Coordinates of C-alpha atoms in Angstrom, one line a residue:
F1 CA -20.9 -19.0 -26.2
L2 CA -21.3 -15.6 -28.0
L3 CA -22.4 -14.0 -24.8
S4 CA -19.3 -15.2 -22.9
L5 CA -17.1 -14.0 -25.9
K6 CA -18.8 -10.6 -25.7
L7 CA -18.2 -10.6 -22.0
E8 CA -14.6 -11.6 -22.5
N9 CA -14.0 -8.9 -25.0
K10 CA -15.6 -6.4 -22.7
T11 CA -13.3 -7.4 -19.8
K12 CA -10.3 -7.3 -22.1
G13 CA -11.3 -3.8 -23.2
K14 CA -11.5 -2.8 -19.6
L15 CA -8.0 -4.1 -18.9
Q16 CA -6.5 -2.7 -22.1
K17 CA -6.8 0.8 -20.9
Q18 CA -5.1 3.6 -22.9
I19 CA -1.6 4.4 -21.7
C20 CA -1.1 8.2 -21.2
Q21 CA 1.8 9.0 -23.3
V22 CA 2.6 12.3 -21.4
V23 CA 3.1 10.4 -18.2
L24 CA 5.0 7.5 -19.9
D25 CA 7.4 9.9 -21.4
H26 CA 8.0 11.6 -18.1
F27 CA 8.5 8.3 -16.3
E28 CA 10.8 7.1 -19.1
K29 CA 13.2 10.0 -18.7
E30 CA 13.2 9.9 -14.9
Y31 CA 13.3 6.2 -14.2
T32 CA 15.8 5.4 -16.9
T33 CA 18.1 7.7 -15.0
E34 CA 17.2 6.4 -11.6
L35 CA 16.8 2.6 -12.3
G36 CA 18.9 2.1 -15.5
D37 CA 18.3 -1.2 -17.2
T38 CA 15.9 -2.4 -14.5
W39 CA 13.3 0.2 -15.7
T40 CA 12.7 -1.7 -19.0
G41 CA 11.3 -4.8 -17.3
V42 CA 9.4 -2.7 -14.8
R43 CA 7.9 -0.6 -17.5
D44 CA 6.7 -3.7 -19.5
V45 CA 4.8 -4.9 -16.4
L46 CA 3.3 -1.5 -15.5
T47 CA 2.1 -0.7 -19.1
R48 CA 0.4 -4.2 -19.5
P49 CA -2.5 -4.6 -17.1
L50 CA -3.1 -8.1 -18.6
C51 CA -0.1 -9.3 -16.7
W52 CA -1.0 -7.7 -13.4
Q53 CA -1.7 -10.0 -10.4
Y54 CA -4.0 -9.5 -7.5
A55 CA -3.7 -10.9 -3.9
V56 CA -6.7 -12.1 -1.9
L57 CA -6.5 -11.0 1.7
L58 CA -8.9 -13.1 3.8
N59 CA -11.1 -11.4 6.5
K60 CA -10.7 -13.3 9.9
F61 CA -14.0 -11.6 11.0
S62 CA -16.0 -13.4 8.3
Q63 CA -14.2 -16.7 7.8
S64 CA -15.1 -19.3 5.3
A65 CA -13.3 -22.7 5.0
E66 CA -14.9 -23.1 1.5
L67 CA -13.1 -19.9 0.4
E68 CA -9.7 -21.2 1.3
D69 CA -10.5 -24.6 -0.6
T70 CA -11.6 -22.6 -3.7
L71 CA -8.4 -20.6 -3.6
H72 CA -6.3 -23.8 -3.4
V73 CA -8.2 -25.4 -6.2
K74 CA -7.6 -22.3 -8.4
G75 CA -3.8 -22.5 -7.7
Y76 CA -3.5 -19.9 -5.1
H77 CA -0.9 -20.3 -2.2
P78 CA -0.1 -18.3 0.9
A79 CA 1.9 -15.1 0.0
F80 CA 3.9 -15.0 3.2
Q81 CA 5.6 -18.1 4.4
G82 CA 9.0 -18.8 6.0
P83 CA 10.9 -17.2 8.8
L84 CA 9.4 -13.7 8.8
P85 CA 10.3 -11.6 11.9
Y86 CA 6.6 -10.8 12.3
L87 CA 3.8 -12.9 10.7
P88 CA 0.7 -13.3 12.9
A89 CA -1.2 -16.6 12.1
S90 CA -4.4 -14.5 11.7
L91 CA -3.1 -12.7 8.7
K92 CA -3.9 -14.8 5.7
C93 CA -3.2 -13.7 2.2
Y94 CA -3.2 -15.8 -1.0
I95 CA -1.5 -15.3 -4.4
K96 CA -0.9 -17.2 -7.6
R97 CA 1.8 -16.9 -10.1
T98 CA -0.4 -16.3 -13.1
P99 CA -2.1 -12.9 -13.8
G100 CA -5.7 -12.4 -13.1
R101 CA -8.2 -11.3 -10.5
F102 CA -10.4 -13.2 -8.2
P103 CA -14.0 -11.8 -8.4
A104 CA -14.6 -8.8 -6.3
Q105 CA -17.4 -8.8 -3.6
K106 CA -20.0 -6.0 -3.7
H107 CA -20.6 -3.8 -0.7
Q108 CA -23.7 -5.0 1.1
A109 CA -25.0 -3.0 4.2
G110 CA -24.9 -5.2 7.3
K111 CA -22.9 -8.0 5.7
L112 CA -19.2 -8.4 6.1
K113 CA -17.0 -9.2 3.0
E114 CA -14.9 -12.4 3.2
Y115 CA -11.8 -11.0 1.5
Y116 CA -10.1 -7.9 0.1
L117 CA -8.3 -7.7 -3.3
L118 CA -5.0 -5.9 -3.2
N119 CA -1.5 -5.7 -4.5
A120 CA 0.4 -8.1 -2.2
A121 CA 3.3 -5.7 -1.8
S122 CA 1.0 -3.3 0.1
L123 CA 1.0 -5.7 3.1
L124 CA 4.7 -5.2 3.5
P125 CA 4.3 -1.9 5.3
V126 CA 1.9 -3.6 7.7
L127 CA 4.4 -6.5 8.3
A128 CA 7.1 -3.9 8.9
L129 CA 5.0 -2.1 11.4
E130 CA 4.7 -5.2 13.7
V131 CA 1.5 -4.1 15.5
K132 CA 0.9 -6.0 18.8
D133 CA -2.4 -6.4 20.8
G134 CA -3.1 -3.3 22.9
E135 CA -0.9 -0.9 21.2
D136 CA -2.1 2.6 20.2
V137 CA -1.9 2.9 16.4
L138 CA -2.3 5.7 13.9
D139 CA -2.8 5.2 10.2
L140 CA -2.2 8.7 9.1
C141 CA -3.4 8.5 5.4
A142 CA -5.7 5.5 5.7
A143 CA -7.9 5.6 2.6
P144 CA -9.0 3.4 0.9
G145 CA -8.5 1.2 4.0
G146 CA -6.7 -1.9 2.9
K147 CA -3.8 -1.4 5.2
S148 CA -6.1 -0.5 8.2
V149 CA -8.0 -3.8 7.5
A150 CA -4.7 -5.7 7.3
I151 CA -3.6 -4.2 10.7
L152 CA -6.7 -5.4 12.3
Q153 CA -6.2 -8.9 10.8
C154 CA -2.8 -8.9 12.6
A155 CA -3.8 -7.6 16.1
Y156 CA -6.3 -5.8 18.3
P157 CA -4.9 -2.2 18.9
G158 CA -5.8 -0.5 22.2
N159 CA -6.8 2.6 20.3
F160 CA -6.8 2.6 16.5
H161 CA -6.9 6.0 14.8
C162 CA -7.5 6.0 11.0
N163 CA -7.2 9.4 9.4
E164 CA -8.0 10.5 5.8
Y165 CA -8.0 14.3 5.0
D166 CA -9.7 14.0 1.5
D167 CA -13.5 14.0 1.7
L168 CA -14.3 11.5 -1.0
R169 CA -11.5 9.1 0.1
S170 CA -12.6 9.5 3.7
R171 CA -16.1 8.2 2.7
W172 CA -14.4 5.3 0.9
L173 CA -12.4 4.5 4.1
K174 CA -15.6 4.4 6.2
Q175 CA -17.3 2.0 3.7
T176 CA -14.2 -0.2 3.6
M177 CA -14.2 -0.4 7.5
E178 CA -18.0 -1.2 7.6
S179 CA -17.5 -3.9 5.0
F180 CA -14.7 -5.8 6.9
I181 CA -14.9 -5.0 10.6
P182 CA -17.6 -6.3 12.9
D183 CA -19.7 -3.9 15.1
P184 CA -18.2 -4.3 18.5
L185 CA -14.7 -3.8 17.1
I186 CA -15.6 -1.0 14.7
N187 CA -16.6 1.1 17.7
L188 CA -13.0 1.0 18.9
V189 CA -11.8 2.4 15.7
T190 CA -11.7 6.2 15.4
V191 CA -12.1 7.6 11.8
S192 CA -11.1 11.2 11.4
Q193 CA -10.7 13.8 8.7
L194 CA -7.8 15.8 10.0
D195 CA -5.0 17.4 8.1
G196 CA -2.2 14.8 8.6
R197 CA 0.4 17.6 8.8
Q198 CA -1.3 18.9 12.1
I199 CA -2.0 15.6 13.9
G200 CA 1.4 15.6 15.6
D201 CA 0.7 18.9 17.2
L202 CA -2.9 18.0 18.0
K203 CA -2.0 14.5 19.4
P204 CA 1.6 14.6 20.6
E205 CA 3.3 11.4 21.7
L206 CA 0.0 9.5 21.7
Y207 CA 0.9 6.5 19.6
D208 CA 3.1 3.3 19.8
K209 CA 3.1 2.8 16.0
V210 CA 2.3 5.1 13.1
L211 CA 1.8 4.2 9.5
V212 CA 2.4 6.9 6.9
D213 CA 1.2 5.4 3.6
A214 CA 1.7 8.9 1.9
P215 CA -0.1 10.5 -1.0
C216 CA 2.4 9.9 -3.9
S217 CA 2.7 9.8 -7.7
N218 CA 0.9 6.5 -8.0
D219 CA 2.8 5.1 -11.0
R220 CA 0.3 2.4 -11.9
S221 CA -2.8 4.5 -12.1
W222 CA -1.0 7.7 -13.4
L223 CA 0.1 5.7 -16.4
F224 CA -3.5 5.2 -17.4
S225 CA -4.8 8.8 -16.8
S226 CA -7.6 9.3 -19.2
D227 CA -7.6 13.0 -18.9
I228 CA -4.4 14.5 -20.5
Q229 CA -4.9 17.9 -18.8
Q230 CA -5.2 16.3 -15.4
A231 CA -2.1 14.1 -16.1
T232 CA -0.1 17.1 -17.1
L233 CA -1.1 19.1 -14.0
R234 CA -0.2 16.0 -11.9
L235 CA 3.2 15.9 -13.4
I236 CA 3.7 19.7 -12.7
Q237 CA 2.5 19.2 -9.0
R238 CA 4.6 16.1 -8.6
K239 CA 7.6 18.2 -7.5
E240 CA 5.6 19.4 -4.5
L241 CA 4.7 15.9 -3.2
S242 CA 8.1 15.4 -1.5
S243 CA 7.5 18.5 0.6
L244 CA 4.0 17.2 1.7
Q245 CA 5.5 13.8 2.5
F246 CA 8.3 15.4 4.6
Q247 CA 5.6 17.4 6.6
L248 CA 3.4 14.3 7.1
L249 CA 6.5 12.4 8.4
R250 CA 7.5 15.3 10.8
S251 CA 3.9 15.3 12.1
A252 CA 3.9 11.5 12.5
I253 CA 7.2 11.7 14.5
K254 CA 5.6 14.2 16.9
A255 CA 2.6 11.9 17.3
L256 CA 4.9 9.0 18.2
R257 CA 5.8 8.1 21.8
P258 CA 9.5 7.9 22.5
G259 CA 10.4 4.2 21.8
G260 CA 7.6 3.9 19.2
S261 CA 8.1 3.2 15.5
L262 CA 6.8 4.4 12.3
V263 CA 6.6 2.9 8.8
Y264 CA 6.7 5.2 5.7
S265 CA 5.3 3.7 2.4
T266 CA 4.5 4.9 -1.2
C267 CA 3.5 3.1 -4.3
T268 CA 5.9 5.0 -6.6
L269 CA 9.4 4.3 -7.8
S270 CA 10.4 7.9 -7.5
K271 CA 13.6 8.4 -5.5
A272 CA 12.6 12.1 -4.8
E273 CA 9.5 10.7 -2.9
N274 CA 11.2 7.7 -1.3
S275 CA 14.8 7.6 -0.1
D276 CA 15.3 11.3 -0.5
V277 CA 12.4 12.1 1.9
I278 CA 13.6 9.6 4.4
N279 CA 17.2 10.8 4.2
L280 CA 16.0 14.4 4.8
I281 CA 14.0 13.3 7.9
L282 CA 17.1 11.4 9.3
N283 CA 19.3 14.4 8.7
S284 CA 16.9 16.9 10.1
C285 CA 15.3 15.1 13.1
S286 CA 17.8 14.0 15.8
N287 CA 15.2 12.0 17.7
V288 CA 14.7 9.3 15.0
M289 CA 16.9 6.5 13.9
P290 CA 16.6 4.0 11.0
I291 CA 15.4 0.4 11.7
D292 CA 16.8 -2.5 9.7
I293 CA 14.0 -4.4 7.8
S294 CA 16.4 -6.5 5.6
E295 CA 15.4 -9.7 7.5
M296 CA 11.8 -9.2 6.3
A297 CA 12.9 -8.5 2.7
K298 CA 15.0 -11.7 2.8
A299 CA 12.1 -13.8 4.1
V300 CA 9.8 -12.7 1.2
S301 CA 12.4 -12.6 -1.7
Q302 CA 10.8 -15.8 -3.2
E303 CA 7.7 -13.8 -4.0
F304 CA 8.9 -10.2 -4.4
T305 CA 11.6 -8.6 -6.5
F306 CA 13.5 -5.8 -4.7
L307 CA 15.7 -3.1 -6.1
S308 CA 19.3 -3.9 -5.1
G309 CA 21.5 -1.3 -3.3
T310 CA 18.9 0.2 -0.9
Q311 CA 19.8 0.7 2.7
K312 CA 18.9 -1.7 5.4
H313 CA 16.0 0.4 6.7
E314 CA 14.3 0.6 3.3
L315 CA 13.2 -1.5 0.4
L316 CA 11.6 -1.0 -3.0
V317 CA 9.5 -3.7 -4.6
L318 CA 9.8 -3.8 -8.4
P319 CA 7.1 -5.3 -10.6
E320 CA 8.4 -8.2 -12.6
K321 CA 6.6 -10.6 -14.9
G322 CA 5.2 -13.5 -12.8
R323 CA 5.8 -11.3 -9.7
A324 CA 4.0 -8.3 -10.7
W325 CA 3.7 -6.8 -7.2
G326 CA 4.6 -3.1 -6.5
P327 CA 5.9 -0.5 -7.0
M328 CA 6.0 -0.3 -3.1
Y329 CA 8.6 1.6 -1.1
V330 CA 8.9 0.8 2.6
A331 CA 11.1 2.4 5.3
K332 CA 11.0 2.1 9.0
L333 CA 12.1 4.5 11.7
K334 CA 12.1 4.6 15.5
K335 CA 11.7 7.5 17.8
I336 CA 14.4 7.8 20.5
L337 CA 14.5 10.0 23.6
S338 CA 15.7 13.4 22.4
I339 CA 19.0 14.4 24.1

């Protein structure tokens, strides 16, 4: 009993990470202005890891009936039900209302993992992308690999290109793919370490679908920065992120075939990195148009809380107690024949 109490306290200690006051003060100022009263509830969830929830994405390449039974017994239910515009039967994700985390699986060479733990909102960009079998797909900023794994749960792309510029994150991406994707299929996946801003010029009009899950100010993890200096530096550099995101989107549009579509996503609440970037793209690129994703949002509104007043081609998931998913911004665009 004492041992289990010790372990429990150790886990609690892990969960009760220290909030970085510099970051919280910065967010407080910015998000009170941008979100008004909504920010108070969001802040309460973001600053209390003990009320965070984790979804369990099943790996169709390593299926186990027992795992689904265990999840049902533990009170989990499918995250996505109802009339979604796109929901392949092979994509199975389970969630439960109460906080907590299903035990993680360790990486074992040569053995596929049965599931991936993630924020359920991070599957929304994948559902918005609507990948079909045989399509050529680019995941521009792919690490740590959760969305790439989810795309492969949905369909078998003709050519699947996963790119990650950062060296450490690129290694992480490769390990994720090895843990979830079987050998014959993994050989069809190209993993590269190119600068995402240059891919459009290197591979013009090569892809049917592009996912730009852009580097952003990750609100959840930034709030718990243990290094004050690093946190302060991040906040200073934060202003430059929207410029990088814009460049990545420009590159993604070049890499898209006419008629192809792209999804842009971030895990921040920041308007400057979300709708402002998309508006700038729509105003400066005559060959893209916004695509309505409000039907998808409507279909999952039982499980997710969205910011009201966004445009039809975008959504922003707000963490809420009992539905602690997000932040996750998603926007969808289509490339048209330039006139």
